[in-house]
Amino acid sequence: MSHDPWVWIGAFLTIGILSFLYKENPFYRFCEHLFVGVANGYAIAVTWHLILTPRLIMPLQGGNYLVLIPMIIGLFYFCRFIPKLSWLVRIPIAVALGFSSGVSIPAIIQADVIKQIQGTVVYPHLFANWQQGLWAILIFIGVLATIFFFFFSREHKGILKPVSYVGIIFIMVGFGASFGYTVMARLSLLIGRLQFLFGTWLGLIK
Amino acid sequence: MKFWEYLLKIDRRIVFLLVGLSVLIPLIFPFRIKTNVMPYTQKLFDVIEEIDPEAQGILISADYDPQTMPELHPMFIALLRHAFARKIPVLVMTSYIQGPGLAKQGLDQVTKEFNSQAMTNADSLIYGRDYVFLGFPPLWLAAVLRMGSDISQAFPADYYKNRTASLEMMKKIKNYNDIGIIVSIAGSAIPQSWVVYANTRFGVKVGSGATAVTAPDFYPFLQTGQMSGMIAGLKGASEYEYLVHTKYNLTGPTPATKGMSSQSIAHLTILILVVIGNIGYFATRRTRES
């Protein structure tokens, strides 16, 4: 059994959160509120030590007064609390949006659209290996059928009906795979907590 | 019929108890399971194997927080062990504000493991010479783009507030040209963003360590080659532990591998519960309809 007080605190908080599985109770709510408070406090401390100190305070101490410009723009966020000056909050939002949109739009079109379309195209060289060729055809059919399923401008009649039905099959297979992976993920988290409780804390797991 | 009706109305707490026991019992009494390495885990391992330690380093981005730690932390540890075993210079950063503490904990653990077995100064892992912890950048996107031209400008100071440019390793590793692969370990869509901004724009290889929940989202990027490999979930972490420990004969703890017997039994339990639930549903459907 561990002699580290922090391990004991961690164990009791873990049990408190897991107690929700039985039913909601004050011990669970205490742990939940404590988690939110600690997470926010930690975030503030990290922001101070890893962002404000090295990127604002240290440069200012070194005589780099250019950092005052982003600092002032950032401070405009707090104008939201002053009704007469609340319009100033639009400036930092505009800077952030303008930068992010300018950088993201071409990059996302290239990576998420063009490259993905290229990946769906069936090239002759893919058939050098029959398995690879089969998967390429399957992906091609899957993408087309799924897109057809989400084509709502026309009623799914005639040729659209069987194609969209194939699309549903692909979507369902996708949901099934995602659900399977989700079960695996949640169990992994439980394994991690039980390893902590029965290993690190109680010492029952070697 | 009543039996099936009883099964359908079973208290959820009994299901929780069954799943809990199916996880706990194999943890206390583990049994060995053969590790089958998935192709994308092997691919990531092979890409890191191909890195020339004299020419390039590896950037591991610990983009996770305590919520996904059981799945992702073993991947981080296994990747660090792999890189250090090959003497590849390691850069670590994080895009989650709760990540620096976890990344530091992992770095401390693995460097301690290696340094406890080091015989000479050359064998030891020394901060600034063999690895650098860059910390958390305030605006992730700006940092990622800036790293394409100069990592030291994107991170003027490291986690310990040293001037990044003054560190010995950073004289050799200037930008993405000097990075063999970026591996983003995340429980979110961050690896996809690494593909969009680092791979597409700068051509640097990107791999991912993903939680099982997010792993399906990355298969399209693996299929197109935009992502160079993936460790998926605790199972993927156990595969990577197996690959690294087998090749380099390492002896550190392997929590992911130890969790596999629990995972298998718990999956079996859930499969049985799903089958029973479905049989019960169809067996009682006619009664309910009438």
Coordinates of C-alpha atoms in Angstrom, one line a residue:
Chain A
M1 CA 0.0 0.0 0.0
S2 CA 1.3 3.5 -0.9
H3 CA 2.6 5.8 1.8
D4 CA 2.4 8.8 -0.5
P5 CA -0.4 11.2 0.7
W6 CA -0.9 12.5 -2.9
V7 CA -1.7 8.9 -4.0
W8 CA -4.2 8.6 -1.2
I9 CA -5.8 11.9 -2.3
G10 CA -5.9 10.7 -5.9
A11 CA -7.4 7.4 -4.8
F12 CA -10.2 9.0 -2.8
L13 CA -11.0 11.5 -5.6
T14 CA -11.1 8.6 -8.1
I15 CA -13.5 6.6 -5.9
G16 CA -15.6 9.8 -5.4
I17 CA -16.0 10.2 -9.2
L18 CA -16.6 6.5 -9.7
S19 CA -19.3 6.6 -7.0
F20 CA -21.6 8.3 -9.6
L21 CA -22.0 4.9 -11.2
Y22 CA -24.1 3.9 -8.2
K23 CA -26.0 7.1 -8.0
E24 CA -25.4 10.9 -7.7
N25 CA -24.1 11.8 -4.2
P26 CA -22.5 14.8 -2.4
F27 CA -19.1 13.1 -2.5
Y28 CA -19.2 12.9 -6.3
R29 CA -20.3 16.5 -6.5
F30 CA -17.5 17.6 -4.2
C31 CA -14.9 15.8 -6.4
E32 CA -16.5 17.2 -9.6
H33 CA -16.3 20.8 -8.3
L34 CA -12.8 20.3 -7.0
F35 CA -11.7 19.1 -10.4
V36 CA -13.2 22.1 -12.2
G37 CA -11.5 24.5 -9.7
V38 CA -8.1 22.7 -9.8
A39 CA -8.1 22.5 -13.6
N40 CA -8.9 26.3 -13.9
G41 CA -6.3 27.2 -11.3
Y42 CA -3.7 25.0 -13.0
A43 CA -4.5 26.6 -16.4
I44 CA -4.0 30.1 -14.9
A45 CA -0.7 29.1 -13.3
V46 CA 0.6 27.5 -16.6
T47 CA -0.5 30.6 -18.6
W48 CA 1.4 32.8 -16.2
H49 CA 4.6 30.7 -16.2
L50 CA 4.7 29.5 -19.8
I51 CA 3.1 32.3 -21.7
L52 CA 3.0 35.7 -19.9
T53 CA 6.5 35.4 -18.2
P54 CA 8.6 34.2 -21.2
R55 CA 6.7 36.1 -23.9
L56 CA 5.7 39.3 -22.3
I57 CA 7.5 40.0 -19.0
M58 CA 10.9 38.7 -20.0
P59 CA 10.9 40.6 -23.4
L60 CA 9.8 43.8 -21.7
Q61 CA 12.5 43.5 -19.1
G62 CA 14.9 43.0 -22.0
G63 CA 13.8 46.3 -23.6
N64 CA 11.6 44.8 -26.4
Y65 CA 8.6 47.1 -26.2
L66 CA 7.0 45.8 -29.4
V67 CA 5.3 43.1 -27.3
L68 CA 3.2 45.9 -25.9
I69 CA 1.2 46.0 -29.1
P70 CA -0.2 42.4 -28.9
M71 CA -0.6 42.9 -25.1
I72 CA -2.9 46.0 -25.6
I73 CA -4.8 44.2 -28.4
G74 CA -5.2 41.2 -26.0
L75 CA -6.4 43.5 -23.2
F76 CA -9.2 44.7 -25.4
Y77 CA -10.9 41.3 -24.6
F78 CA -11.6 42.6 -21.1
C79 CA -13.5 45.6 -22.6
R80 CA -16.5 43.2 -22.7
F81 CA -17.0 44.0 -19.0
I82 CA -17.2 47.8 -19.7
P83 CA -20.5 48.6 -21.6
K84 CA -19.2 51.8 -23.2
L85 CA -16.0 50.2 -24.5
S86 CA -17.4 46.8 -25.3
W87 CA -17.1 47.4 -29.0
L88 CA -13.3 47.2 -28.7
V89 CA -13.6 43.5 -28.1
R90 CA -14.1 43.2 -31.9
I91 CA -10.5 44.1 -32.5
P92 CA -8.8 41.1 -31.0
I93 CA -11.5 38.8 -32.3
A94 CA -11.0 40.2 -35.8
V95 CA -7.2 39.8 -35.6
A96 CA -7.6 36.2 -34.4
L97 CA -10.3 35.3 -37.0
G98 CA -8.4 37.1 -39.9
F99 CA -5.2 35.3 -39.1
S100 CA -6.8 31.9 -38.6
S101 CA -9.0 32.1 -41.7
G102 CA -6.2 33.3 -43.9
V103 CA -3.9 30.5 -42.9
S104 CA -6.5 27.7 -42.6
I105 CA -8.7 28.1 -45.7
P106 CA -6.0 27.2 -48.4
A107 CA -4.3 24.6 -46.2
I108 CA -7.6 22.8 -45.4
I109 CA -8.7 22.8 -49.0
Q110 CA -5.4 21.3 -50.0
A111 CA -5.2 18.7 -47.2
D112 CA -8.8 17.8 -46.6
V113 CA -10.3 18.2 -50.0
I114 CA -7.7 17.9 -52.8
K115 CA -5.5 15.2 -51.2
Q116 CA -8.6 13.2 -50.1
I117 CA -10.1 13.3 -53.6
Q118 CA -6.7 12.1 -55.0
G119 CA -6.8 9.3 -52.4
T120 CA -10.2 8.2 -53.7
V121 CA -9.2 8.1 -57.4
V122 CA -8.6 4.6 -58.7
Y123 CA -5.2 4.6 -60.5
P124 CA -4.2 1.6 -62.7
H125 CA -1.0 1.1 -60.7
L126 CA -3.1 0.2 -57.6
F127 CA -4.0 -3.1 -59.3
A128 CA -0.4 -4.3 -59.3
N129 CA -1.5 -5.8 -56.0
W130 CA -5.0 -7.4 -56.1
Q131 CA -5.7 -6.6 -52.4
Q132 CA -4.8 -3.0 -52.8
G133 CA -6.9 -2.8 -56.0
L134 CA -9.9 -4.3 -54.2
W135 CA -9.6 -1.8 -51.3
A136 CA -9.3 1.1 -53.8
I137 CA -12.5 0.0 -55.6
L138 CA -14.3 -0.4 -52.2
I139 CA -13.2 3.1 -51.1
F140 CA -14.3 4.5 -54.4
I141 CA -17.8 2.9 -54.2
G142 CA -18.1 3.8 -50.5
V143 CA -17.3 7.5 -51.1
L144 CA -19.7 7.8 -54.0
A145 CA -22.6 5.9 -52.4
T146 CA -22.2 7.9 -49.1
I147 CA -22.2 11.2 -51.0
F148 CA -25.3 10.1 -52.9
F149 CA -27.0 9.3 -49.6
F150 CA -26.6 12.9 -48.5
F151 CA -27.8 14.2 -51.9
F152 CA -31.2 15.6 -50.9
S153 CA -32.0 17.8 -54.0
R154 CA -33.8 14.8 -55.5
E155 CA -36.0 12.2 -54.0
H156 CA -34.2 8.9 -53.6
K157 CA -36.1 7.0 -56.3
G158 CA -34.9 5.0 -59.3
I159 CA -31.1 4.5 -59.5
L160 CA -30.6 6.8 -56.5
K161 CA -32.5 4.4 -54.2
P162 CA -30.1 1.4 -54.4
V163 CA -27.0 3.7 -54.5
S164 CA -28.1 5.6 -51.4
Y165 CA -28.9 2.2 -49.7
V166 CA -25.4 1.1 -50.4
G167 CA -24.3 4.5 -48.8
I168 CA -26.3 3.6 -45.7
I169 CA -24.5 0.3 -45.4
F170 CA -21.1 2.1 -45.5
I171 CA -22.3 4.6 -43.0
M172 CA -23.5 1.9 -40.6
V173 CA -20.2 0.0 -41.0
G174 CA -18.5 3.3 -40.1
F175 CA -20.7 3.8 -37.0
G176 CA -20.1 0.2 -35.9
A177 CA -16.3 0.7 -36.2
S178 CA -16.5 3.9 -34.3
F179 CA -18.7 2.4 -31.6
G180 CA -16.3 -0.5 -31.2
Y181 CA -13.3 1.8 -30.9
T182 CA -15.3 3.9 -28.3
V183 CA -16.0 0.9 -26.1
M184 CA -12.3 0.1 -26.3
A185 CA -11.4 3.7 -25.4
R186 CA -13.7 3.8 -22.4
L187 CA -12.4 0.5 -21.1
S188 CA -8.9 1.7 -21.5
L189 CA -9.7 4.6 -19.2
L190 CA -11.2 2.2 -16.6
I191 CA -8.1 0.0 -16.9
G192 CA -5.9 3.0 -16.2
R193 CA -7.9 4.0 -13.1
L194 CA -8.1 0.5 -11.7
Q195 CA -4.3 0.1 -12.3
F196 CA -3.9 3.2 -10.2
L197 CA -6.3 2.1 -7.4
F198 CA -5.2 -1.5 -7.2
G199 CA -1.6 -1.0 -8.2
T200 CA -0.2 2.4 -7.2
W201 CA -2.5 2.7 -4.2
L202 CA -3.2 -0.7 -2.8
G203 CA -0.2 -2.5 -4.3
L204 CA -2.3 -5.6 -5.3
I205 CA -1.1 -5.4 -9.0
K206 CA 2.5 -6.1 -9.6
Chain B
M1 CA -40.4 -15.3 -21.9
K2 CA -40.2 -13.8 -18.4
F3 CA -36.5 -14.7 -18.3
W4 CA -35.8 -12.5 -21.3
E5 CA -37.9 -9.7 -19.9
Y6 CA -35.9 -9.9 -16.7
L7 CA -32.7 -9.6 -18.6
L8 CA -33.9 -6.6 -20.5
K9 CA -34.8 -4.8 -17.3
I10 CA -31.5 -5.7 -15.6
D11 CA -30.2 -2.8 -13.4
R12 CA -27.4 -0.8 -15.1
R13 CA -25.4 -1.1 -11.9
I14 CA -25.2 -4.8 -12.3
V15 CA -23.8 -4.3 -15.8
F16 CA -21.2 -1.8 -14.4
L17 CA -20.2 -4.3 -11.8
L18 CA -19.8 -7.1 -14.4
V19 CA -17.7 -4.9 -16.6
G20 CA -15.7 -3.7 -13.6
L21 CA -15.0 -7.2 -12.4
S22 CA -14.0 -8.3 -15.9
V23 CA -11.4 -5.5 -16.0
L24 CA -10.2 -6.0 -12.4
I25 CA -9.8 -9.7 -12.2
P26 CA -7.4 -10.0 -15.2
L27 CA -5.4 -7.1 -13.8
I28 CA -4.8 -8.9 -10.5
F29 CA -4.4 -12.3 -12.2
P30 CA -3.0 -11.4 -15.6
F31 CA -2.5 -13.9 -18.4
R32 CA -0.3 -13.5 -21.5
I33 CA -1.8 -12.5 -24.8
K34 CA 0.0 -12.7 -28.1
T35 CA 0.7 -9.3 -29.5
N36 CA -0.4 -8.9 -33.2
V37 CA 1.1 -5.6 -34.4
M38 CA -1.3 -3.6 -36.7
P39 CA 0.2 -2.3 -40.0
Y40 CA 0.0 1.3 -39.1
T41 CA 1.7 0.9 -35.8
Q42 CA 4.5 -1.0 -37.6
K43 CA 4.7 1.7 -40.2
L44 CA 5.2 4.4 -37.5
F45 CA 7.9 2.3 -35.9
D46 CA 9.6 1.7 -39.2
V47 CA 9.6 5.5 -40.1
I48 CA 11.3 6.2 -36.7
E49 CA 13.7 3.4 -37.4
E50 CA 14.7 5.0 -40.7
I51 CA 15.6 8.4 -39.1
D52 CA 19.3 9.2 -39.2
P53 CA 20.1 10.4 -35.6
E54 CA 23.0 12.4 -36.9
A55 CA 20.9 14.4 -39.4
Q56 CA 17.4 14.6 -38.0
G57 CA 15.5 14.7 -34.7
I58 CA 11.9 13.8 -33.8
L59 CA 9.2 16.1 -32.5
I60 CA 6.7 14.5 -30.1
S61 CA 3.7 16.7 -29.3
A62 CA 2.1 15.5 -26.1
D63 CA -1.3 17.0 -27.0
Y64 CA -3.3 15.4 -24.2
D65 CA -4.6 16.0 -20.7
P66 CA -5.2 13.7 -17.7
Q67 CA -8.6 12.6 -19.0
T68 CA -7.0 10.6 -21.8
M69 CA -3.8 9.8 -19.9
P70 CA -4.3 6.0 -19.5
E71 CA -4.5 5.5 -23.2
L72 CA -2.0 8.1 -24.4
H73 CA 0.7 8.3 -21.7
P74 CA 2.0 4.8 -22.5
M75 CA 2.4 5.8 -26.1
F76 CA 4.4 8.9 -25.1
I77 CA 6.7 6.7 -22.9
A78 CA 7.1 4.1 -25.6
L79 CA 8.0 6.7 -28.3
L80 CA 10.5 8.4 -26.0
R81 CA 12.1 5.0 -25.2
H82 CA 12.3 4.3 -29.0
A83 CA 13.9 7.7 -29.8
F84 CA 16.3 7.6 -26.9
A85 CA 17.3 4.0 -27.6
R86 CA 18.2 5.1 -31.2
K87 CA 19.9 8.2 -29.9
I88 CA 17.6 10.4 -31.9
P89 CA 17.4 14.0 -30.7
V90 CA 14.0 14.6 -29.1
L91 CA 11.9 17.7 -29.1
V92 CA 8.8 17.7 -26.9
M93 CA 6.0 20.2 -26.9
T94 CA 2.3 20.2 -26.0
S95 CA -0.7 22.1 -27.4
Y96 CA -2.8 21.4 -24.3
I97 CA -2.5 23.7 -21.3
Q98 CA -2.8 20.7 -19.0
G99 CA -0.1 18.9 -21.1
P100 CA 3.2 20.3 -19.8
G101 CA 3.0 18.5 -16.4
L102 CA 2.3 15.2 -18.0
A103 CA 5.0 15.6 -20.7
K104 CA 7.5 16.5 -18.0
Q105 CA 6.5 13.5 -15.9
G106 CA 7.0 11.2 -18.9
L107 CA 10.4 12.8 -19.8
D108 CA 11.6 12.5 -16.2
Q109 CA 10.6 8.9 -16.0
V110 CA 12.2 7.8 -19.3
T111 CA 15.4 9.9 -18.9
K112 CA 15.8 8.4 -15.4
E113 CA 15.4 4.9 -16.8
F114 CA 18.1 5.4 -19.4
N115 CA 20.5 7.4 -17.1
S116 CA 20.3 4.8 -14.4
Q117 CA 21.9 2.3 -16.9
A118 CA 24.3 4.7 -18.6
M119 CA 28.0 4.0 -18.0
T120 CA 29.5 7.1 -19.6
N121 CA 28.6 10.7 -20.3
A122 CA 28.0 9.8 -23.9
D123 CA 25.5 7.1 -22.9
S124 CA 23.6 9.5 -20.6
L125 CA 20.7 11.6 -21.7
I126 CA 21.5 15.2 -21.1
Y127 CA 19.0 18.0 -21.3
G128 CA 19.8 20.4 -24.1
R129 CA 22.1 18.0 -25.8
D130 CA 19.9 14.9 -26.3
Y131 CA 16.4 16.3 -25.7
V132 CA 14.6 19.6 -25.3
F133 CA 11.2 20.4 -23.8
L134 CA 9.7 23.3 -25.6
G135 CA 6.6 23.6 -23.4
F136 CA 3.3 25.1 -24.4
P137 CA 2.9 27.7 -27.1
P138 CA 0.2 30.4 -26.6
L139 CA -1.1 30.4 -30.2
W140 CA -0.6 26.8 -31.5
L141 CA -1.2 27.6 -35.1
A142 CA 1.3 30.5 -35.2
A143 CA 3.9 28.3 -33.5
V144 CA 3.4 25.4 -35.9
L145 CA 3.8 27.7 -38.9
R146 CA 6.8 29.6 -37.3
M147 CA 8.6 26.3 -36.6
G148 CA 8.7 25.7 -40.4
S149 CA 11.3 28.5 -40.6
D150 CA 12.8 28.6 -37.1
I151 CA 11.9 26.6 -34.1
S152 CA 13.8 28.9 -31.8
Q153 CA 11.7 31.8 -32.9
A154 CA 8.5 29.9 -32.3
F155 CA 9.7 29.0 -28.8
P156 CA 12.1 31.8 -27.7
A157 CA 12.3 30.1 -24.3
D158 CA 11.9 26.4 -23.4
Y159 CA 9.8 25.0 -20.6
Y160 CA 12.6 25.7 -18.1
K161 CA 12.9 29.3 -19.4
N162 CA 16.3 28.7 -21.0
R163 CA 16.9 30.6 -24.2
T164 CA 16.0 27.9 -26.8
A165 CA 18.6 29.1 -29.4
S166 CA 21.4 28.7 -26.8
L167 CA 20.8 25.0 -26.3
E168 CA 23.3 22.7 -28.0
M169 CA 20.7 20.5 -29.7
M170 CA 18.9 23.5 -31.2
K171 CA 22.1 24.5 -33.1
K172 CA 21.6 21.3 -35.2
I173 CA 17.8 21.3 -35.3
K174 CA 16.6 24.6 -36.8
N175 CA 13.2 23.8 -38.5
Y176 CA 11.1 21.1 -40.0
N177 CA 13.9 20.2 -42.4
D178 CA 15.8 18.8 -39.4
I179 CA 12.8 16.8 -38.1
G180 CA 12.4 13.2 -39.3
I181 CA 8.8 13.0 -38.1
I182 CA 6.3 14.8 -35.9
V183 CA 4.2 12.5 -33.7
S184 CA 1.1 14.1 -32.2
I185 CA -0.3 12.1 -29.3
A186 CA -3.8 13.4 -28.8
G187 CA -7.3 12.6 -27.8
S188 CA -8.7 15.2 -30.2
A189 CA -8.4 16.2 -33.9
I190 CA -5.0 17.9 -33.3
P191 CA -3.1 15.3 -35.4
Q192 CA -5.3 16.2 -38.3
S193 CA -4.3 19.8 -37.8
W194 CA -0.6 18.8 -37.8
V195 CA -1.3 17.1 -41.2
V196 CA -3.0 20.3 -42.5
Y197 CA -0.3 22.8 -41.4
A198 CA 2.9 20.9 -41.1
N199 CA 2.7 18.0 -43.6
T200 CA 0.8 19.8 -46.4
R201 CA 2.6 23.1 -46.1
F202 CA 6.1 22.0 -45.2
G203 CA 6.2 18.3 -46.3
V204 CA 7.3 17.0 -42.9
K205 CA 6.1 13.5 -42.0
V206 CA 3.4 13.4 -39.4
G207 CA 2.3 10.4 -37.3
S208 CA -0.3 10.1 -34.6
G209 CA -0.9 8.5 -31.3
A210 CA -4.7 8.5 -31.0
T211 CA -7.3 7.5 -28.5
A212 CA -9.5 4.7 -29.8
V213 CA -12.4 7.2 -30.0
T214 CA -10.6 9.5 -32.4
A215 CA -8.6 6.8 -34.3
P216 CA -11.3 6.2 -37.0
D217 CA -11.1 9.8 -38.1
F218 CA -7.5 9.5 -39.1
Y219 CA -7.8 6.4 -41.4
P220 CA -8.5 8.6 -44.5
F221 CA -5.2 10.4 -43.8
L222 CA -3.3 7.1 -43.4
Q223 CA -4.8 5.8 -46.7
T224 CA -3.7 8.9 -48.6
G225 CA -0.2 8.8 -47.0
Q226 CA -0.6 12.2 -45.4
M227 CA -0.1 10.5 -42.1
S228 CA 2.9 8.2 -41.8
G229 CA 1.6 5.8 -39.2
M230 CA -0.7 5.6 -36.1
I231 CA -0.8 4.1 -32.7
A232 CA -4.5 3.5 -32.0
G233 CA -5.7 3.3 -28.4
L234 CA -4.3 1.2 -25.6
K235 CA -4.0 -1.8 -27.9
G236 CA -1.8 0.3 -30.2
A237 CA 0.3 1.4 -27.2
S238 CA 0.8 -2.2 -26.2
E239 CA 1.9 -3.0 -29.8
Y240 CA 4.4 -0.2 -29.7
E241 CA 5.7 -1.2 -26.3
Y242 CA 6.2 -4.7 -27.7
L243 CA 8.1 -3.5 -30.8
V244 CA 10.4 -1.2 -28.8
H245 CA 11.0 -3.5 -25.9
T246 CA 11.7 -6.5 -28.2
K247 CA 14.1 -4.7 -30.5
Y248 CA 16.0 -2.8 -27.9
N249 CA 15.7 -5.3 -25.0
L250 CA 14.3 -2.6 -22.6
T251 CA 13.0 -3.4 -19.2
G252 CA 10.8 -0.4 -18.1
P253 CA 7.2 -0.8 -17.1
T254 CA 4.7 -1.6 -19.8
P255 CA 1.2 -0.5 -18.5
A256 CA -0.5 -0.9 -21.9
T257 CA 0.7 -4.5 -22.4
K258 CA -0.5 -5.3 -18.8
G259 CA -3.9 -3.9 -19.6
M260 CA -4.5 -6.1 -22.6
S261 CA -5.7 -9.2 -20.7
S262 CA -8.3 -6.9 -19.0
Q263 CA -9.3 -5.3 -22.3
S264 CA -9.9 -8.8 -23.9
I265 CA -12.0 -10.1 -21.1
A266 CA -14.0 -6.9 -20.8
H267 CA -14.6 -6.9 -24.6
L268 CA -15.9 -10.5 -24.3
T269 CA -18.2 -9.5 -21.5
I270 CA -19.6 -6.6 -23.5
L271 CA -20.1 -8.8 -26.5
I272 CA -22.0 -11.3 -24.4
L273 CA -24.2 -8.6 -22.9
V274 CA -24.9 -7.1 -26.4
V275 CA -25.9 -10.5 -27.7
I276 CA -28.1 -11.3 -24.7
G277 CA -29.7 -7.9 -25.0
N278 CA -30.5 -8.4 -28.7
I279 CA -31.8 -11.9 -28.2
G280 CA -34.0 -10.6 -25.4
Y281 CA -35.2 -7.7 -27.5
F282 CA -36.3 -10.0 -30.4
A283 CA -37.7 -12.6 -28.1
T284 CA -40.0 -10.1 -26.4
R285 CA -40.8 -8.0 -29.4
R286 CA -43.9 -9.9 -30.4
T287 CA -45.3 -9.8 -26.8
R288 CA -44.7 -6.0 -26.7
E289 CA -46.3 -5.5 -30.1
S290 CA -49.4 -7.5 -29.1

